[in-house]
Amino acid sequence: MSNPIEYLKGVGPLRADMLKKELQIFTFEDLLYYFPFKHIDKTKISPIAAVVPSMDFVQVRGRLISMEVIGEKRSRRLVAYLRDGSGMIELTWFQGINWVQKILHVGIDYVAFGRVSFFLGKPQLSHPEIETLKESNESGKSFLEPIYSVTEKLKARGLNGKAIGKLLYQLFLVLEEKEIPENLPAFIIQQDKLSSKWLALQQIHFPQNQQQYESAVRRLKFEELFLSQLRWSMMRAARHRFMKGILFSKVGSTFNNFFHQYLPFPLTNAQKRVLKEIRQDMGSGTQMNRLLQGDVGSGKTIVALMTMLIAIDNGYQSCIMAPTEILANQHFDQFSSLLSSLDIEVALLTGSTKAAERKAILKKLQEGEIKILVGTHALIEDVVQFKSLGLAVVDEQHKFGVAQRAKLWKKNIIPPHMLVMTATPIPRTLAMTAYGDLDYSAIDELPPGRTPVTTVHRLDDARPQVMDFIKSEIVKGRQIYFIFPLIEESEKLQYEDLMRGYENVKAWFPEPQYWISMVHGRMPADQKEINMQRFVKGETHIMVSTTVIEVGVNVPNATVMIIESSEKFGLSQLHQLRGRVGRGSEKSYCILLTANNIGKDAKERISIMCKSTDGFKIAEKDLELRGPGDIQGTRQSGALNFRLADIAQDREILEKAKKIADQLLISDPDLNHPAHASLKHHLQSENSGTVWGKIS
Ligand code: ADP
Ligand code: MG
């Protein structure tokens, strides 16, 4: 398998060079794993008259009735016509003209195959694969012929999709089954009726029918997902087994006191479940590393707070890091008021904390007097030292990098428990593959009594009616958000757009009848804060903003969210923005304004937003529409680079693979059982075997 590709019959040094350069095929193994992108049923011959543009690849049979070279220099080409009983098709060659002229003969019957294109309504095949009827019958193609994608450069040198197929055919002539040992345990193969690895690799290239192809693909996808889940599970298991954590042995009076006397509402079942999961982690003696997902407004903050109370009960301090000052302030206010009757010192540390106050805070932290520290990334700085940090919470974790999380780990000798929270719902499948090293909890239920936000799509033309509606809401005492898109290519443009938008809104809502706040990324922090606070306090009616408002801000009295040029936003971001309204008891609205003409994808996004308020559903859709690479909040992770598997589509296989991987490790964490020997061998021999290195 590791033989250099030039050892294969039919591959000389020249071809080997091209295969390496163009397709990164260096070895037999690389070739074996170069899968076809489709198969053509070569037993099917289309009547020429039935060839239509939607057909893509076609195979036709007929007599060659003419052949001539036309054009000069660069437009020089060989044009031939093939005719069957139903019609005529043009065959064209731009290269290898002399050679083709030599082997083809007018008056003889041929079978031609290629990608069909249409010119002036007439079908053509350029550079078709062509054989005489006799050759075609002799090669006796009763199976589906694989088609491989190749580059133009390769095609020009005669290494087309078909030639790659021939190389694979050669490869299978020399390969033996023992060179491709089964790596999955027999019981999994049996239980799920999977093809063997050897068979799957043969049949993904050369299946005899569609069904064989499909089971080959299923087997190979399963293998990919299973091995990736197994690696993650082993990493988690290793952390649980070897990574010492602070033992929070009890839930004590602080927690219970708060729970029974000061908790302002009953917890939802989802919140209770998550608290239980956290409790279990922290009581296990190993470090907790948990990702907590919950839609906007699902109540993650109170879960974080109660987790911190458990830390206090066990004699430890906690901290919570938020991505913006606005958000940190908000958490601080909320915690202070919720804990006002309990004797717990909470402090706020941000970039704007004055030097004297900062000094006092740092001192009290070291002495252990401050039990809960709320802050921005100011709190990961080295000067911030705790007496005993037992728990670190990261809010809206997608705004932070792994490095920042790692800094929190170092704030105690035994690393503190970590709870990372995100309101960007990541589809479960994506979380499983991109954040597989974290344990995972989800609050999948909103607190009761929320009326869902009504979302509508309005065209620019309807602006006057929209403005009238806004006025009627302001008359009722409500507040309004106007969001303008972030135009990434140009910060300047974004600013100008926002200013124009602001002037426009002002023209509709003049002072002194209406007051407007504005917040944007270029504004100094203190000014941002002032504007924000005016809106929070209800001194202004309208907030005009870019997406800086996106994260976490809580103004329950705001009931209308207008999103300008909403076709320019992604689904997850629209959902995040919409989460700013519907936080109070009043009925709320989200109005998606768009240009009169928008593209198909944008239309679909808008329509999904109008139909659904379920963040997880929206995230699944987002994943489907955009693919995993682009989803906000995911780390660009090698874990997502699957050869075949597609986590948006293969969710079912993924779930199964994870379940089996987890079960297997519970029964045999070191893979010492003889039945798992092949698997262990496979993992050990992987050159990316860093995981194994870590745990063995
Ligand atoms: P998020 O998950 O987006 O951070 P928050 O924690 O800010 O959501 O909660 C949103 C609002 O819901 C807050 O005003 C909070 O007090 C309230 N809330 C949280 N849990 C409950 C509950 N179980 N019942 C009623 N209200 C709740
Ligand atoms: Mg929050």
Coordinates of C-alpha atoms in Angstrom, one line a residue, residues 318-635:
S318 CA -15.4 31.3 40.6
C319 CA -15.2 33.7 37.6
I320 CA -17.3 34.3 34.5
M321 CA -15.8 35.9 31.4
A322 CA -18.0 37.7 28.9
P323 CA -17.0 38.9 25.5
T324 CA -18.2 42.5 25.9
E325 CA -18.3 45.1 28.7
I326 CA -22.0 45.6 28.1
L327 CA -22.5 41.9 28.8
A328 CA -20.2 41.8 31.8
N329 CA -22.0 44.7 33.3
Q330 CA -25.3 43.0 32.8
H331 CA -24.1 39.8 34.5
F332 CA -22.7 41.8 37.4
D333 CA -25.9 43.7 38.0
Q334 CA -27.9 40.6 37.8
F335 CA -25.7 38.6 40.1
S336 CA -25.5 41.4 42.6
S337 CA -29.2 41.8 42.8
L338 CA -29.9 38.0 42.9
L339 CA -27.4 37.5 45.7
S340 CA -28.1 40.8 47.6
S341 CA -29.6 39.0 50.6
L342 CA -26.8 36.4 50.8
D343 CA -23.4 37.3 52.1
I344 CA -21.4 36.7 48.9
E345 CA -19.0 39.2 47.5
V346 CA -19.2 39.7 43.7
A347 CA -16.8 42.0 41.8
L348 CA -16.6 43.4 38.3
L349 CA -13.3 43.7 36.4
T350 CA -13.2 45.1 32.9
G351 CA -11.0 47.3 30.8
S352 CA -12.8 50.4 32.3
T353 CA -12.3 49.5 35.9
K354 CA -10.4 52.4 37.5
A355 CA -6.9 51.7 38.8
A356 CA -7.6 52.1 42.5
E357 CA -10.6 49.9 42.3
R358 CA -8.7 47.4 40.3
K359 CA -6.0 47.2 42.9
A360 CA -8.5 46.6 45.6
I361 CA -10.2 43.9 43.6
L362 CA -6.9 42.1 42.9
K363 CA -6.0 42.1 46.5
K364 CA -9.3 40.8 47.7
L365 CA -9.2 38.1 45.0
Q366 CA -5.9 36.9 46.3
E367 CA -7.2 36.9 49.9
G368 CA -10.2 34.9 48.8
E369 CA -12.7 37.5 49.9
I370 CA -14.2 38.0 46.5
K371 CA -16.1 34.8 45.7
I372 CA -17.4 35.6 42.2
L373 CA -15.5 37.6 39.7
V374 CA -17.4 38.9 36.6
G375 CA -15.4 40.4 33.8
T376 CA -14.3 40.6 30.2
H377 CA -11.0 39.2 29.0
A378 CA -9.4 41.6 31.5
L379 CA -9.7 38.7 33.9
I380 CA -7.4 36.4 32.1
E381 CA -4.4 38.8 32.5
D382 CA -1.6 37.3 34.5
V383 CA -1.9 39.9 37.3
V384 CA -5.3 38.5 38.1
Q385 CA -4.6 35.9 40.8
F386 CA -7.1 34.0 42.8
K387 CA -6.7 32.4 46.2
S388 CA -8.4 29.2 45.0
L389 CA -10.2 29.3 41.6
G390 CA -12.5 26.3 41.4
L391 CA -14.7 27.2 38.5
A392 CA -14.3 29.3 35.4
V393 CA -17.4 30.0 33.2
V394 CA -16.9 31.4 29.7
D395 CA -20.0 33.0 28.3
E396 CA -20.6 33.1 24.5
Q397 CA -17.5 31.0 24.0
H398 CA -17.4 31.4 20.3
K399 CA -16.1 34.9 20.8
F400 CA -13.1 33.5 22.5
G401 CA -10.2 31.4 21.3
V402 CA -8.8 28.2 22.7
A403 CA -5.8 30.1 23.9
Q404 CA -7.9 32.3 26.1
R405 CA -9.6 29.3 27.6
A406 CA -6.3 27.7 28.3
K407 CA -5.2 30.8 30.3
L408 CA -8.1 30.2 32.6
W409 CA -6.9 26.7 33.2
K410 CA -3.7 28.0 34.6
K411 CA -5.2 30.2 37.2
N412 CA -5.2 27.4 39.7
I413 CA -2.7 24.6 40.4
I414 CA -5.3 22.0 39.8
P415 CA -7.1 23.3 36.8
P416 CA -10.5 24.8 37.6
H417 CA -13.7 23.2 36.3
M418 CA -14.7 24.8 33.0
L419 CA -18.1 25.6 31.8
V420 CA -18.3 27.1 28.4
M421 CA -21.6 28.5 27.2
T422 CA -22.8 29.4 23.8
A423 CA -26.1 30.7 22.5
T424 CA -25.1 30.0 18.9
P425 CA -26.8 26.7 18.7
I426 CA -24.4 24.4 17.1
P427 CA -26.1 21.4 15.6
R428 CA -25.5 18.4 17.8
T429 CA -23.7 16.6 15.0
L430 CA -21.3 19.5 14.5
A431 CA -20.7 19.8 18.3
M432 CA -19.9 16.1 18.3
T433 CA -17.3 16.4 15.6
A434 CA -15.9 19.9 16.2
Y435 CA -16.0 20.0 20.0
G436 CA -15.7 16.3 20.6
D437 CA -13.2 16.9 23.4
L438 CA -15.8 18.6 25.5
D439 CA -18.7 17.1 27.2
Y440 CA -21.9 18.4 26.0
S441 CA -25.1 19.7 27.6
A442 CA -28.0 21.5 26.0
I443 CA -30.9 23.6 27.4
D444 CA -33.4 22.7 24.8
E445 CA -36.4 24.3 26.3
L446 CA -37.4 28.0 26.9
P447 CA -38.8 29.2 30.2
P448 CA -42.6 29.1 30.2
G449 CA -44.8 32.1 29.3
R450 CA -42.7 33.4 26.4
T451 CA -44.8 34.4 23.4
P452 CA -42.7 33.5 20.4
V453 CA -41.5 36.5 18.3
T454 CA -43.5 37.0 15.2
T455 CA -41.2 37.3 12.2
V456 CA -42.2 38.9 8.9
H457 CA -40.5 39.7 5.7
R458 CA -41.1 43.1 4.2
L459 CA -39.7 44.6 1.0
D460 CA -38.2 48.1 0.9
D461 CA -41.4 49.3 -0.7
A462 CA -43.3 48.7 2.5
R463 CA -41.1 51.0 4.5
P464 CA -43.8 53.6 5.2
Q465 CA -46.1 51.0 6.7
V466 CA -43.3 49.5 8.8
M467 CA -42.5 53.0 10.2
D468 CA -46.1 53.5 11.1
F469 CA -46.1 50.2 12.9
I470 CA -43.0 51.3 14.8
K471 CA -44.7 54.5 15.8
S472 CA -47.7 52.7 17.2
E473 CA -45.4 50.5 19.3
I474 CA -43.5 53.5 20.6
V475 CA -46.8 55.1 21.6
K476 CA -47.5 51.9 23.7
G477 CA -44.2 52.6 25.5
R478 CA -42.0 50.0 23.7
Q479 CA -38.5 50.3 22.4
I480 CA -37.1 49.5 18.9
Y481 CA -33.9 48.1 17.5
F482 CA -32.7 49.0 14.0
I483 CA -29.8 46.8 12.8
F484 CA -27.6 47.5 9.8
P485 CA -25.5 44.9 8.3
L486 CA -21.8 44.5 8.8
I487 CA -20.1 44.9 5.5
E488 CA -16.9 43.0 6.0
E489 CA -15.0 44.2 2.9
S490 CA -15.0 47.7 4.1
E491 CA -15.2 49.1 7.6
K492 CA -15.5 52.6 6.1
L493 CA -18.5 51.6 4.0
Q494 CA -20.1 50.0 6.9
Y495 CA -19.8 53.2 8.9
E496 CA -21.2 55.3 6.0
D497 CA -24.1 52.9 5.6
L498 CA -24.8 53.1 9.2
M499 CA -24.7 56.9 9.2
R500 CA -27.0 57.0 6.2
G501 CA -29.3 54.6 8.0
Y502 CA -29.2 56.7 11.1
E503 CA -30.1 59.9 9.3
N504 CA -32.9 58.0 7.6
V505 CA -34.3 56.7 10.8
K506 CA -33.9 60.2 12.3
A507 CA -35.9 61.7 9.4
W508 CA -38.8 59.4 10.3
F509 CA -38.5 59.8 14.0
P510 CA -37.5 63.4 14.7
E511 CA -36.5 64.8 18.1
P512 CA -37.8 65.8 20.5
Q513 CA -40.7 63.5 20.0
Y514 CA -38.4 60.6 19.6
W515 CA -34.9 59.9 21.0
I516 CA -32.4 57.7 19.3
S517 CA -29.3 55.9 20.6
M518 CA -26.6 54.6 18.3
V519 CA -23.8 52.0 18.9
H520 CA -21.2 50.8 16.5
G521 CA -17.8 49.2 16.5
R522 CA -15.8 52.4 15.9
M523 CA -17.2 54.2 18.9
P524 CA -15.0 54.6 22.0
A525 CA -16.1 52.1 24.7
D526 CA -17.3 54.8 27.1
Q527 CA -19.5 56.4 24.5
K528 CA -20.9 53.0 23.5
E529 CA -21.7 52.4 27.1
I530 CA -23.4 55.7 27.6
N531 CA -25.6 55.1 24.5
M532 CA -26.3 51.6 25.5
Q533 CA -27.2 52.6 29.1
R534 CA -29.6 55.3 27.8
F535 CA -31.5 52.7 25.8
V536 CA -31.4 50.2 28.7
K537 CA -32.9 52.8 31.0
G538 CA -35.6 53.6 28.6
E539 CA -34.4 57.2 27.9
T540 CA -34.2 56.5 24.2
H541 CA -36.9 54.9 22.0
I542 CA -34.8 53.6 19.3
M543 CA -31.4 51.8 19.1
V544 CA -29.6 52.1 15.8
S545 CA -26.7 49.6 15.7
T546 CA -24.5 47.3 13.7
T547 CA -24.3 43.8 14.9
V548 CA -22.2 44.7 18.0
I549 CA -25.6 44.5 19.7
E550 CA -25.8 40.8 18.8
V551 CA -24.5 39.2 21.9
G552 CA -26.4 38.8 25.1
V553 CA -27.9 42.3 25.6
N554 CA -31.1 42.2 27.6
V555 CA -33.7 45.0 27.3
P556 CA -37.1 43.3 28.0
N557 CA -39.0 46.4 27.0
A558 CA -37.7 46.3 23.4
T559 CA -40.4 44.6 21.3
V560 CA -39.4 45.3 17.7
M561 CA -36.3 44.3 15.9
I562 CA -35.9 45.8 12.4
I563 CA -33.1 44.2 10.4
E564 CA -32.1 46.2 7.4
S565 CA -30.8 44.4 4.3
S566 CA -31.4 41.2 6.1
E567 CA -30.6 39.3 3.0
K568 CA -27.0 40.0 3.8
F569 CA -27.0 38.1 7.1
G570 CA -26.5 34.4 7.7
L571 CA -29.2 32.4 9.5
S572 CA -27.4 32.0 12.8
Q573 CA -26.8 35.7 13.0
L574 CA -30.4 36.6 12.2
H575 CA -31.4 34.2 14.9
Q576 CA -29.0 35.8 17.4
L577 CA -30.3 39.3 16.5
R578 CA -33.9 38.3 16.8
G579 CA -33.1 37.0 20.3
R580 CA -32.8 40.6 21.5
V581 CA -36.5 40.9 21.4
G582 CA -39.2 38.8 23.0
R583 CA -37.5 38.9 26.4
G584 CA -40.3 40.6 28.2
S585 CA -44.0 39.8 28.6
E586 CA -45.1 41.9 25.7
K587 CA -45.7 40.5 22.2
S588 CA -42.6 41.1 20.0
Y589 CA -41.8 41.4 16.3
C590 CA -38.9 40.9 14.1
I591 CA -39.2 42.6 10.7
L592 CA -36.8 41.4 8.0
L593 CA -36.4 44.2 5.4
T594 CA -34.9 43.2 2.1
A595 CA -34.4 44.7 -1.3
N596 CA -37.2 43.9 -3.7
N597 CA -35.1 41.4 -5.6
I598 CA -33.1 38.9 -3.6
G599 CA -31.4 35.6 -4.5
K600 CA -32.7 32.1 -4.0
D601 CA -30.6 31.3 -1.0
A602 CA -31.4 34.6 0.7
K603 CA -35.1 33.9 0.1
E604 CA -34.8 30.5 1.7
R605 CA -33.0 31.9 4.8
I606 CA -35.7 34.6 5.2
S607 CA -38.4 32.1 4.8
I608 CA -36.9 29.7 7.4
M609 CA -36.7 32.7 9.8
C610 CA -40.3 33.5 9.3
K611 CA -41.3 29.9 9.9
S612 CA -39.2 28.8 12.8
T613 CA -38.0 30.2 16.2
D614 CA -36.2 27.1 17.2
G615 CA -32.4 27.8 17.3
F616 CA -31.4 24.2 16.9
K617 CA -33.6 23.7 13.9
I618 CA -32.2 26.9 12.4
A619 CA -28.7 25.8 13.0
E620 CA -29.3 22.5 11.3
K621 CA -30.6 24.4 8.3
D622 CA -27.7 26.7 8.4
L623 CA -25.4 23.7 8.3
E624 CA -27.3 22.3 5.4
L625 CA -27.2 25.5 3.4
R626 CA -23.6 26.5 4.1
G627 CA -21.7 23.4 5.1
P628 CA -19.8 23.0 8.3
G629 CA -16.8 25.2 7.4
D630 CA -18.6 28.4 7.6
I631 CA -20.8 28.0 10.6
Q632 CA -20.2 30.7 13.1
G633 CA -18.7 29.4 16.3
T634 CA -17.0 26.4 15.0
R635 CA -13.3 26.0 15.1

